[in-house]
JSON list of C-alpha atoms in Angstrom, two decimals:
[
{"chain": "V", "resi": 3, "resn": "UNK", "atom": "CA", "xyz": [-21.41, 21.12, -6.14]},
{"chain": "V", "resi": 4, "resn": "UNK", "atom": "CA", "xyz": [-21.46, 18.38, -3.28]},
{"chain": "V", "resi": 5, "resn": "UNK", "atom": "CA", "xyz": [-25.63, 16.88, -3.66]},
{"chain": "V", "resi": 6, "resn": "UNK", "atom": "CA", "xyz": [-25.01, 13.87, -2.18]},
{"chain": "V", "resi": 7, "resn": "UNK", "atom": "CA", "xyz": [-24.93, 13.14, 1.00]},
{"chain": "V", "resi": 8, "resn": "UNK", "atom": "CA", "xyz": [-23.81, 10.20, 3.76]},
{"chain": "V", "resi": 9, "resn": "UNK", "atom": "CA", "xyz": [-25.80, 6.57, 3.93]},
{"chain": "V", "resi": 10, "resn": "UNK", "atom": "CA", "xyz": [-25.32, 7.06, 7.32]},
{"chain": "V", "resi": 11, "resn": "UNK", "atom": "CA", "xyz": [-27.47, 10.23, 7.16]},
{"chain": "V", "resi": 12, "resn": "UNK", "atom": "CA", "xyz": [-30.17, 8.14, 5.52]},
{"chain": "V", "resi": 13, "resn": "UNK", "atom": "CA", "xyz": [-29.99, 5.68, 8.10]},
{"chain": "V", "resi": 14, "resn": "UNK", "atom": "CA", "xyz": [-29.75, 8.73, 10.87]},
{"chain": "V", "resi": 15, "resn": "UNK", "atom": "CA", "xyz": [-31.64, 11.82, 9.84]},
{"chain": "V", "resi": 16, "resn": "UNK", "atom": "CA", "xyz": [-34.02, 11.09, 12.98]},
{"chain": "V", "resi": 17, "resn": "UNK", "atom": "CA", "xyz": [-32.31, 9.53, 15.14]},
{"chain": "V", "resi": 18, "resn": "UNK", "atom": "CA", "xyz": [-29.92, 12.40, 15.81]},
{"chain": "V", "resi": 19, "resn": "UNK", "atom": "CA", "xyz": [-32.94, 15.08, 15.57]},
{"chain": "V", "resi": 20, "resn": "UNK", "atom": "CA", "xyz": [-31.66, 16.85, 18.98]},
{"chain": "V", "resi": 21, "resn": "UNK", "atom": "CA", "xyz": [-28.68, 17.51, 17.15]},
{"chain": "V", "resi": 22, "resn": "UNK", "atom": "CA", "xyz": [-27.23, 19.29, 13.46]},
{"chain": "V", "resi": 23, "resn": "UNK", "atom": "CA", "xyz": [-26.44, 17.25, 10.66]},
{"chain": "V", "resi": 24, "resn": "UNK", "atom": "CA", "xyz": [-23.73, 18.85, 8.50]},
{"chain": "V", "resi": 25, "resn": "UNK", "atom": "CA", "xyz": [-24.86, 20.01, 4.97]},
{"chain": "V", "resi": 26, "resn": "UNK", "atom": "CA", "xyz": [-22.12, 21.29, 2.57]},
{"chain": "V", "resi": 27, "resn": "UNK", "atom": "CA", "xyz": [-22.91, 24.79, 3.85]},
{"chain": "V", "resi": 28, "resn": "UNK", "atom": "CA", "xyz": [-21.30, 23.91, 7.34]},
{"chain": "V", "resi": 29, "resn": "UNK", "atom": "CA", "xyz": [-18.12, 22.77, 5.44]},
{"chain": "V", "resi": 30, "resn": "UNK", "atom": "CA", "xyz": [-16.31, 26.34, 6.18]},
{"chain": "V", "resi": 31, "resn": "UNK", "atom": "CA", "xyz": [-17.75, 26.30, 9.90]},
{"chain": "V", "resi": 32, "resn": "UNK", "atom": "CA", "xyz": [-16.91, 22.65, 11.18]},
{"chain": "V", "resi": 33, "resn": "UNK", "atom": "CA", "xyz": [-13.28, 23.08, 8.95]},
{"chain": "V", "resi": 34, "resn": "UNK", "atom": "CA", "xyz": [-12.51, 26.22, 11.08]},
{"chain": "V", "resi": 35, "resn": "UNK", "atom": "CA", "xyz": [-14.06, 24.64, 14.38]},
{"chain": "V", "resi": 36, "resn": "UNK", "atom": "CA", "xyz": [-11.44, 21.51, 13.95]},
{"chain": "V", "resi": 37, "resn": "UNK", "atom": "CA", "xyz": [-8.52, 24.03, 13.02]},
{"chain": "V", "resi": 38, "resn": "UNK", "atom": "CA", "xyz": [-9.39, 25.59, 16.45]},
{"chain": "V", "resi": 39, "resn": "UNK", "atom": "CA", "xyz": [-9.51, 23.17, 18.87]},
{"chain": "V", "resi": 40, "resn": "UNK", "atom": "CA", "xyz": [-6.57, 21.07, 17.47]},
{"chain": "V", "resi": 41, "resn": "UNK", "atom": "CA", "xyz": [-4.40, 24.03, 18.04]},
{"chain": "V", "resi": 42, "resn": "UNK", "atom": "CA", "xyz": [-1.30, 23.00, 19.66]},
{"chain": "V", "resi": 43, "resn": "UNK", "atom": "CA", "xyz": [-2.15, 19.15, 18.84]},
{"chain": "V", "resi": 44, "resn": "UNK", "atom": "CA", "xyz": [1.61, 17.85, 18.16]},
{"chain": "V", "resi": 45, "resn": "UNK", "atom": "CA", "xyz": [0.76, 16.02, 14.83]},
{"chain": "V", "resi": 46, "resn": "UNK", "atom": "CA", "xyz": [-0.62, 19.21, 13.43]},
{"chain": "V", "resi": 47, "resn": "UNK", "atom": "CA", "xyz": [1.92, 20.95, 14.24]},
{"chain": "V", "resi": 48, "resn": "UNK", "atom": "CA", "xyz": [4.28, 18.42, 12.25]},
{"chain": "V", "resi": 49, "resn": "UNK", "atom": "CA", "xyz": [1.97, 18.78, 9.15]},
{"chain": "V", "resi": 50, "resn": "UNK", "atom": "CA", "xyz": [2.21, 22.42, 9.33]},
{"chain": "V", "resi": 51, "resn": "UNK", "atom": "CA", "xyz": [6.29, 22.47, 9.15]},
{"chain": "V", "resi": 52, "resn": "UNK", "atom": "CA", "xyz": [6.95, 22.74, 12.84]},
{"chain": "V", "resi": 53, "resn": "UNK", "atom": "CA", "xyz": [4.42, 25.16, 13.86]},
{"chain": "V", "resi": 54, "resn": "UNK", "atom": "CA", "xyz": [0.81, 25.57, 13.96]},
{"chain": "V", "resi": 55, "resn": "UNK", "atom": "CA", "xyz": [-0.78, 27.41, 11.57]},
{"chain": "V", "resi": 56, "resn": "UNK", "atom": "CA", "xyz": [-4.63, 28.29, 11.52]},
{"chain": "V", "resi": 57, "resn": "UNK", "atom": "CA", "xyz": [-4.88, 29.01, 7.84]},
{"chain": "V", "resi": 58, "resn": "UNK", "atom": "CA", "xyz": [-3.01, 26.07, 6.81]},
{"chain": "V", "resi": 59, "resn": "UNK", "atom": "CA", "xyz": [-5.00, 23.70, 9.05]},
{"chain": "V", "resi": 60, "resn": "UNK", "atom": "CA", "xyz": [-8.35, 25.01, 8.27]},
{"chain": "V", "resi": 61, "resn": "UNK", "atom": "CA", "xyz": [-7.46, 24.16, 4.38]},
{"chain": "V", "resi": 62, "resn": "UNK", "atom": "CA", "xyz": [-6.31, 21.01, 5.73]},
{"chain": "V", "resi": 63, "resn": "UNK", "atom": "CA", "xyz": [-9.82, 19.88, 6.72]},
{"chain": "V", "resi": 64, "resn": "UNK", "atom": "CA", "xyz": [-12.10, 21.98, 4.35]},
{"chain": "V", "resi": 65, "resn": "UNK", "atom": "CA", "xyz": [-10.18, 19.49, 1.62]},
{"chain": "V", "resi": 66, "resn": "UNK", "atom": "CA", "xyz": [-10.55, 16.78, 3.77]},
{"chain": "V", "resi": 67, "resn": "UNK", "atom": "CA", "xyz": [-14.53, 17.04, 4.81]},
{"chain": "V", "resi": 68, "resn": "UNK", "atom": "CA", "xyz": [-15.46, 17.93, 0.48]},
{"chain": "V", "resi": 69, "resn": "UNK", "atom": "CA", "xyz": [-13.02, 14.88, -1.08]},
{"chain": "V", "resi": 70, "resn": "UNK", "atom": "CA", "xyz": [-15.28, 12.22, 1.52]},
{"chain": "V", "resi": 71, "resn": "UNK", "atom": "CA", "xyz": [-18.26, 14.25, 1.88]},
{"chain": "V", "resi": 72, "resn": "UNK", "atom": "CA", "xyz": [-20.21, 11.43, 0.29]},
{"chain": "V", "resi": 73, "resn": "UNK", "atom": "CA", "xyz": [-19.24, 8.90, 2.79]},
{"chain": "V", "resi": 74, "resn": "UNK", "atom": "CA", "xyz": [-19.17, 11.21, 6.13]},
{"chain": "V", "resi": 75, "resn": "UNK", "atom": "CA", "xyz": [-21.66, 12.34, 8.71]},
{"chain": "V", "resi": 76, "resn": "UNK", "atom": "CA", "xyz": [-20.60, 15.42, 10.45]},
{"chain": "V", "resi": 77, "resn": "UNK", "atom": "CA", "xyz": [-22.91, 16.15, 13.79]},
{"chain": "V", "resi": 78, "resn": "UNK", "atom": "CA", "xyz": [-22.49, 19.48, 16.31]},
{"chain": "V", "resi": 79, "resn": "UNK", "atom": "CA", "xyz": [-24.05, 20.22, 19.36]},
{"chain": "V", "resi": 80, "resn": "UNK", "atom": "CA", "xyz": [-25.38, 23.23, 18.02]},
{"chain": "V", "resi": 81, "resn": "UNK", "atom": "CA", "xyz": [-25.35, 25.66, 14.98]},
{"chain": "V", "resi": 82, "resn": "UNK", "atom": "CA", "xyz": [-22.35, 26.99, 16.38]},
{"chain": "V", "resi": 83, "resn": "UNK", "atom": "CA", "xyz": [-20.30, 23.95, 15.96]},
{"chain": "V", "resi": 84, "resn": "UNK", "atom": "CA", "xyz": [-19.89, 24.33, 19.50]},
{"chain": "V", "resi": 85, "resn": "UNK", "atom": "CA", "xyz": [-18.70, 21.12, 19.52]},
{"chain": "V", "resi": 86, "resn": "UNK", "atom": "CA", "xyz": [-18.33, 18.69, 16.11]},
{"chain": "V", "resi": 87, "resn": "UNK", "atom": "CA", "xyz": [-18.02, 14.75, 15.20]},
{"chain": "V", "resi": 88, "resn": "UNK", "atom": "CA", "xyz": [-16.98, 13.51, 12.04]},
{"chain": "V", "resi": 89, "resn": "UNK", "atom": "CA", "xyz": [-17.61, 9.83, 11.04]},
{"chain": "V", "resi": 90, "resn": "UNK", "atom": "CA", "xyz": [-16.52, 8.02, 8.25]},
{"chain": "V", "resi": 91, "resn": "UNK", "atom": "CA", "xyz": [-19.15, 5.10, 7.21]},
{"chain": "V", "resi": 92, "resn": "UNK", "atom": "CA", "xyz": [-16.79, 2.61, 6.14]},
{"chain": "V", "resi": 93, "resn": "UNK", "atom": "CA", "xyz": [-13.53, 2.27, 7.70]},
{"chain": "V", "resi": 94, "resn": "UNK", "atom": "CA", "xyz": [-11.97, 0.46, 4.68]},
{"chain": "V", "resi": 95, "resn": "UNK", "atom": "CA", "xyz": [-13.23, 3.20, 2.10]},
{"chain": "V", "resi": 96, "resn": "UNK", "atom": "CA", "xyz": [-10.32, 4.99, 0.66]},
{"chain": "V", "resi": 97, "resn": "UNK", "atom": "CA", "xyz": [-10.29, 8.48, -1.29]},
{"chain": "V", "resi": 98, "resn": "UNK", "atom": "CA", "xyz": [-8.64, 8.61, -4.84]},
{"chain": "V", "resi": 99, "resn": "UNK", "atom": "CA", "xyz": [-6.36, 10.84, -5.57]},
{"chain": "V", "resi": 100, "resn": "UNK", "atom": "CA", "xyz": [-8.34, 12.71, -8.44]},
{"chain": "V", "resi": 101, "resn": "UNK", "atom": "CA", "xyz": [-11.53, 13.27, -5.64]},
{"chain": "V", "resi": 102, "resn": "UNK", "atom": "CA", "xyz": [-8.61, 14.77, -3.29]},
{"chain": "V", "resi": 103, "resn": "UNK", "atom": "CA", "xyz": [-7.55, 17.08, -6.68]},
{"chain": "V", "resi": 104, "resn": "UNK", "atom": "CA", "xyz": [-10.62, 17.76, -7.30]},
{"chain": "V", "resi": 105, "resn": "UNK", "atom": "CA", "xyz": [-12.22, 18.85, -4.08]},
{"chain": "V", "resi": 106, "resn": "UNK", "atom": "CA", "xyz": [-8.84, 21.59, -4.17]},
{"chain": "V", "resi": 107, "resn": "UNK", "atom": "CA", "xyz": [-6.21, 19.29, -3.54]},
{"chain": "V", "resi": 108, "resn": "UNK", "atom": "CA", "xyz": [-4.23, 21.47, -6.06]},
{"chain": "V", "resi": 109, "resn": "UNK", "atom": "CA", "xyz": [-4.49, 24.51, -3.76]},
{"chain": "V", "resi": 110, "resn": "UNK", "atom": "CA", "xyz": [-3.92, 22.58, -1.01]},
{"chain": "V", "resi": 111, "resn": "UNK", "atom": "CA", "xyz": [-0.22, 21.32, -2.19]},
{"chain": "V", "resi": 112, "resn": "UNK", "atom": "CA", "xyz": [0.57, 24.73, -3.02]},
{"chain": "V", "resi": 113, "resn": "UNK", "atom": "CA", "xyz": [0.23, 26.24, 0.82]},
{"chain": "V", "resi": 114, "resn": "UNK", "atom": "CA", "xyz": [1.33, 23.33, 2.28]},
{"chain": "V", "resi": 115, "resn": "UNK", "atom": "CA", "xyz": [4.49, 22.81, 0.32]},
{"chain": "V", "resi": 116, "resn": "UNK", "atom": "CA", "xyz": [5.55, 19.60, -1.24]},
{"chain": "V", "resi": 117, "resn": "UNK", "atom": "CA", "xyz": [7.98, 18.40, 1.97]},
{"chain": "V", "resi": 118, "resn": "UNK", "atom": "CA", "xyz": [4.83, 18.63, 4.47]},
{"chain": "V", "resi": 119, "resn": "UNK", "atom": "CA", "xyz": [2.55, 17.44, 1.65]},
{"chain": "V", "resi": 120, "resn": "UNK", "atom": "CA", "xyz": [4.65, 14.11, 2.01]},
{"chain": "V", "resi": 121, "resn": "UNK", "atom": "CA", "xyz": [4.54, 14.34, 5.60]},
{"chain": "V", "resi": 122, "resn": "UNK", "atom": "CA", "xyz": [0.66, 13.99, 5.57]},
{"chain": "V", "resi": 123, "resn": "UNK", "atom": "CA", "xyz": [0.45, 11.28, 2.76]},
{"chain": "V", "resi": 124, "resn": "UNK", "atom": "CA", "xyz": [3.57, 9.48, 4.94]},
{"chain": "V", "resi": 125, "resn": "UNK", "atom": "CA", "xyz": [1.98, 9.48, 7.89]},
{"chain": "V", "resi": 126, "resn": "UNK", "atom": "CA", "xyz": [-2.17, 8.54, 6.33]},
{"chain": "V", "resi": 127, "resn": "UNK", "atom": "CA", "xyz": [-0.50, 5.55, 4.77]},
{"chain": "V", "resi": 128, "resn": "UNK", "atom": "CA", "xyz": [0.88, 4.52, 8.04]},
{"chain": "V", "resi": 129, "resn": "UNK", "atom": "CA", "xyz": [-2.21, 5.55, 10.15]},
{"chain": "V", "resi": 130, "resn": "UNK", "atom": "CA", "xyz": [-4.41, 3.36, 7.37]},
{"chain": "V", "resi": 131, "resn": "UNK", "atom": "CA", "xyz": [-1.82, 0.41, 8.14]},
{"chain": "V", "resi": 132, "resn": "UNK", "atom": "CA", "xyz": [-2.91, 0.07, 11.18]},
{"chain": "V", "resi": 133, "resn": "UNK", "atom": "CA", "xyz": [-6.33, 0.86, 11.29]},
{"chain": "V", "resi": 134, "resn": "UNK", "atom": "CA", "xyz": [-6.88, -1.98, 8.55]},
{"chain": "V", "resi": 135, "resn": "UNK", "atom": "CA", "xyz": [-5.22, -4.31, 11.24]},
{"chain": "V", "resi": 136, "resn": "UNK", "atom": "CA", "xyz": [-8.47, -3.83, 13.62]},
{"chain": "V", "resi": 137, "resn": "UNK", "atom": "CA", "xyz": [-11.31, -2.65, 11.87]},
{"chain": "V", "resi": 138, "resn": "UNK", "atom": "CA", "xyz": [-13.67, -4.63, 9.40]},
{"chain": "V", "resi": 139, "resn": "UNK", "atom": "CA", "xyz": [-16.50, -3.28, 6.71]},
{"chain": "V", "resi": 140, "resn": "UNK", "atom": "CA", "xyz": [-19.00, -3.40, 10.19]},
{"chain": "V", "resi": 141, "resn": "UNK", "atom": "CA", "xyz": [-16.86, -0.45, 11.76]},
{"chain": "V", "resi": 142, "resn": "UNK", "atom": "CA", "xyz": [-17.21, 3.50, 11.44]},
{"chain": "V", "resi": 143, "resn": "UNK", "atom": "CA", "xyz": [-14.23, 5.27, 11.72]},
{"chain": "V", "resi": 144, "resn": "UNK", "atom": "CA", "xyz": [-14.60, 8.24, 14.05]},
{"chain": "V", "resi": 145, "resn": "UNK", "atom": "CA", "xyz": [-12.26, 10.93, 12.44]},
{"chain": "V", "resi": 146, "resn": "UNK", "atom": "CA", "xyz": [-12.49, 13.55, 14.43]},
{"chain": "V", "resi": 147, "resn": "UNK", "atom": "CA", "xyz": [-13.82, 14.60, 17.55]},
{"chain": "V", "resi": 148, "resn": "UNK", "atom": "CA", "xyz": [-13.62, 18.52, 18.75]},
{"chain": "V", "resi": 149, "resn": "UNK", "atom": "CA", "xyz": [-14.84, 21.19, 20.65]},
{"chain": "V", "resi": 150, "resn": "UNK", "atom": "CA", "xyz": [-14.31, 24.79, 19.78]},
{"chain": "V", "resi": 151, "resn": "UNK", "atom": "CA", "xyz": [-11.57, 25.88, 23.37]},
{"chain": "V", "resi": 152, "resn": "UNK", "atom": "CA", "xyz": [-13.90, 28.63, 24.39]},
{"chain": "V", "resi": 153, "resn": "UNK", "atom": "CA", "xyz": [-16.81, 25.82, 24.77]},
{"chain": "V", "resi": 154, "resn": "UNK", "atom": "CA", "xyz": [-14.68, 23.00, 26.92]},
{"chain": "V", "resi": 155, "resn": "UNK", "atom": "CA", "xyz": [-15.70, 21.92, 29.90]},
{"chain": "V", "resi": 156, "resn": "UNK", "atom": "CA", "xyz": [-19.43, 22.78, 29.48]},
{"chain": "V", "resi": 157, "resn": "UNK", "atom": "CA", "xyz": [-20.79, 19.40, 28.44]},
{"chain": "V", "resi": 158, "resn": "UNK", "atom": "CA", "xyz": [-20.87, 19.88, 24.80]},
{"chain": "V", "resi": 159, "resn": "UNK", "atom": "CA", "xyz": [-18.42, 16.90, 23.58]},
{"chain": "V", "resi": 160, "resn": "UNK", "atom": "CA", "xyz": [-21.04, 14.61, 25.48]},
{"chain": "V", "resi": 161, "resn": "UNK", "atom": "CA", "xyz": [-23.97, 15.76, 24.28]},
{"chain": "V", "resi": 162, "resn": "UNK", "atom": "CA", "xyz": [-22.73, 14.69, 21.02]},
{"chain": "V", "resi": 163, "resn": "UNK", "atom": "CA", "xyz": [-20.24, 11.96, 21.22]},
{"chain": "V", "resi": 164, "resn": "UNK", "atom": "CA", "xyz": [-23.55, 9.75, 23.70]},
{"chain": "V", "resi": 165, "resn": "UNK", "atom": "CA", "xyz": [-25.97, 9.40, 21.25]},
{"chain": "V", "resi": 166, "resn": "UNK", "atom": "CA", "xyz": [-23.23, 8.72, 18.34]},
{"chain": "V", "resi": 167, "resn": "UNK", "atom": "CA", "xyz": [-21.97, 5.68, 20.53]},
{"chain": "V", "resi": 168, "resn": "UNK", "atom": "CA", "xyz": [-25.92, 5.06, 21.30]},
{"chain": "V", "resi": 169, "resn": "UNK", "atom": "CA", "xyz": [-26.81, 5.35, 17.28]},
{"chain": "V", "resi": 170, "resn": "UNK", "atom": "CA", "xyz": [-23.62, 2.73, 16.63]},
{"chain": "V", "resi": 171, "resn": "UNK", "atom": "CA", "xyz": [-24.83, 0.82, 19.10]},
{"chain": "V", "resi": 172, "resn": "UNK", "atom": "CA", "xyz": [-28.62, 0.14, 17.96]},
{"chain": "V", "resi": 173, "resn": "UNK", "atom": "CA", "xyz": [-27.07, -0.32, 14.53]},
{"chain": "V", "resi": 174, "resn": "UNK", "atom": "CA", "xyz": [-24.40, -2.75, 15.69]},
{"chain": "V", "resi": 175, "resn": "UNK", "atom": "CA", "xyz": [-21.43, -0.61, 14.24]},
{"chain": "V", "resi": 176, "resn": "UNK", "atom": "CA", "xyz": [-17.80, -1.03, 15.91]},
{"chain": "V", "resi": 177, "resn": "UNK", "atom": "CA", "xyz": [-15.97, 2.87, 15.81]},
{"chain": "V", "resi": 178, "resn": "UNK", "atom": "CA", "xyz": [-12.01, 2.90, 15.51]},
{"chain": "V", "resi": 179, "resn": "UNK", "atom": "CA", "xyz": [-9.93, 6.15, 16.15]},
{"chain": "V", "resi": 180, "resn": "UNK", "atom": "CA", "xyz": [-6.50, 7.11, 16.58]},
{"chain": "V", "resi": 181, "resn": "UNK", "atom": "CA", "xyz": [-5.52, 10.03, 18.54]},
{"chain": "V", "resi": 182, "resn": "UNK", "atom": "CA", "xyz": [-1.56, 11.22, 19.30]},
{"chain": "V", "resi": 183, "resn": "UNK", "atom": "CA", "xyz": [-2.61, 12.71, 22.77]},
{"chain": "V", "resi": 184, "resn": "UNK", "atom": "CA", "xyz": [-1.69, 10.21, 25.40]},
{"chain": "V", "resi": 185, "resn": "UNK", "atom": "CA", "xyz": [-4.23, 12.07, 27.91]},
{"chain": "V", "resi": 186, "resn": "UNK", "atom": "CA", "xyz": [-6.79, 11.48, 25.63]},
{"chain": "V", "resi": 187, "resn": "UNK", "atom": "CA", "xyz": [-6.35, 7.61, 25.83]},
{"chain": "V", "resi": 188, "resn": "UNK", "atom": "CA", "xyz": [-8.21, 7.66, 29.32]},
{"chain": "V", "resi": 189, "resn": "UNK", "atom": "CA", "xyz": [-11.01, 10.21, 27.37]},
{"chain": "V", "resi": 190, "resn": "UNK", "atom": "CA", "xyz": [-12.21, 7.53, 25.19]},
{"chain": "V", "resi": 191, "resn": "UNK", "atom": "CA", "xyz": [-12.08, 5.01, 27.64]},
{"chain": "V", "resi": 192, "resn": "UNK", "atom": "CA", "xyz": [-14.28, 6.59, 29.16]},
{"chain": "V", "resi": 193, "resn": "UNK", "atom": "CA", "xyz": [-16.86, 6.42, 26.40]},
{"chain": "V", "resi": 194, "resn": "UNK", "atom": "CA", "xyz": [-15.80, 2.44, 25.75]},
{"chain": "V", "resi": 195, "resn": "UNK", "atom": "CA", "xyz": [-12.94, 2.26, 23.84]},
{"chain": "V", "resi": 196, "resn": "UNK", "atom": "CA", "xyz": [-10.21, -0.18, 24.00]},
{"chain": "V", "resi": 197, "resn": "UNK", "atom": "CA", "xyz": [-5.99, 0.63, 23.63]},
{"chain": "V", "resi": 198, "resn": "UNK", "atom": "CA", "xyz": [-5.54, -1.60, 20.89]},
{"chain": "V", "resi": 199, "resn": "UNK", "atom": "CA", "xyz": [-1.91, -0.42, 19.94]},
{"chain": "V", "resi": 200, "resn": "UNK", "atom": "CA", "xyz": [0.49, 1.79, 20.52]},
{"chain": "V", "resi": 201, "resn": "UNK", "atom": "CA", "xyz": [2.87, 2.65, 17.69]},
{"chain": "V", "resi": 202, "resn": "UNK", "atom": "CA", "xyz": [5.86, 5.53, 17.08]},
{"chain": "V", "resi": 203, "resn": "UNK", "atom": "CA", "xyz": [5.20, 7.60, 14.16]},
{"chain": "V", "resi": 204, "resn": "UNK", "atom": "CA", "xyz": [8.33, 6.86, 11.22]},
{"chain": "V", "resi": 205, "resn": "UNK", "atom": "CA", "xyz": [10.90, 9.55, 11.60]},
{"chain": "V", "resi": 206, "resn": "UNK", "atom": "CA", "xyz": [9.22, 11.04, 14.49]},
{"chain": "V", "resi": 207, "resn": "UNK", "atom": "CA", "xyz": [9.02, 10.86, 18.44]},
{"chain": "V", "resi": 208, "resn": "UNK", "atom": "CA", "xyz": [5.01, 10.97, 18.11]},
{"chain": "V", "resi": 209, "resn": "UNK", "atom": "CA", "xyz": [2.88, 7.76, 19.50]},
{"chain": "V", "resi": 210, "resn": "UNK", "atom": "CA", "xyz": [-0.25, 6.75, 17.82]},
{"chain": "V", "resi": 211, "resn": "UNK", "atom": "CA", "xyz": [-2.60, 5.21, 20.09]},
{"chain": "V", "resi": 212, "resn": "UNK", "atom": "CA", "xyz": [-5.21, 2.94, 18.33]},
{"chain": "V", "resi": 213, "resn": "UNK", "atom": "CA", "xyz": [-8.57, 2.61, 20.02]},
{"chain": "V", "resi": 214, "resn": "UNK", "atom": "CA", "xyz": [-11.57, 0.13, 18.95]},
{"chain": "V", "resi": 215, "resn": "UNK", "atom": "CA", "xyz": [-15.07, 0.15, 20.25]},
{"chain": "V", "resi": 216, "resn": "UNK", "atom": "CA", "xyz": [-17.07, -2.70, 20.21]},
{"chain": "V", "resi": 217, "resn": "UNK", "atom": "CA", "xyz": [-20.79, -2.36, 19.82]},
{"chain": "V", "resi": 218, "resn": "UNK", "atom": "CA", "xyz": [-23.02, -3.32, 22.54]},
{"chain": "V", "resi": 219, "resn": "UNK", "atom": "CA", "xyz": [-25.49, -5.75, 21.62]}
]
């Protein structure tokens, strides 16, 4: 049973009181909000096998969300999950291998296969290369950012992503992402972030664009 929750939700709790705070009740609903909205997203198609597949994605980030649970703050616009955030404290924190078993790694192998398995663990490894080349202990990583399709375009990725950026801000936190979506590039610079790098996935025609946010004092 997950008890513990993020620092960053001790430091937060109030400051985002506008907003929801995910518990480990809202695991299943922000895991099938992500699986949603990153429908057609090229690298999840790759980690599915070629094509996109709901069931496998949702499993995907239910695993994900319980093995750093402890060290993540997940925020929606509503009880909906209209629209979701997930940020990880520490950008340098890493997740061992028996937390990823335990949290139902085990089940996750077995639908994903072992091939696409290594795909995913490929691809983190060089994803965490790069991220370590930018970030520092003062940075959050954002890890994901989504909004359900049927909600786009009706203000809900705002209303949560401005007072995230305003919270890292008063607490003088940098936030690093990646995304694989070159139209999202101009998205986040929008909200402040700088192209640090652009780099081809190994063995694939994807990009990975890396984007860094410096806090404003």
């Amino acid at each position: 049973m997950l008890v513990e929750v993020s620092k960053i939700f001790d430091k937060s709790k109030d400051f985002f009181n506008n907003l929801y705070i995910m518990q480990e009740k809202d695991i299943s609903e922000y895991s099938v909000c992500l699986a949603e909205a990153f429908k057609g997203y090229v690298l999840f198609e790759y980690l599915s096998g070629g094509s996109y597949d709901i069931e496998k994605m949702t499993k995907f980030w239910e695993v994900s969300i319980r093995t750093s649970f402890k060290s993540l703050l997940g925020i929606s616009a509503d009880e909906k999950t209209s629209s979701v955030i997930l940020l990880k404290e520490n950008c340098s924190d890493s997740t061992s291998v028996f937390e990823y078993i335990k949290h139902g790694g085990l089940k996750f192998f077995k639908l994903f296969g072992i091939k696409n398995t290594l795909n995913i663990m490929n691809f983190e490894n060089f994803a965490e290369k790069i991220k370590n080349k930018y970030t520092t202990k003062n940075c959050t990583y954002l890890l994901a950012f989504a909004t359900r399709p049927e909600m786009c375009g009706k203000g809900y990725g705002s209303s949560v992503m401005k007072p995230v950026l305003e919270y890292l801000d008063k607490t003088g936190q940098d936030c690093y992402l990646e995304t694989l979506k070159e139209y999202n590039v101009a998205l986040y610079e929008h909200f402040g972030f700088e192209l640090k790098e652009t780099a081809v996935v190994p063995n694939t025609d994807m990009k990975l664009y890396a984007m860094l946010r410096k806090y404003n004092k």
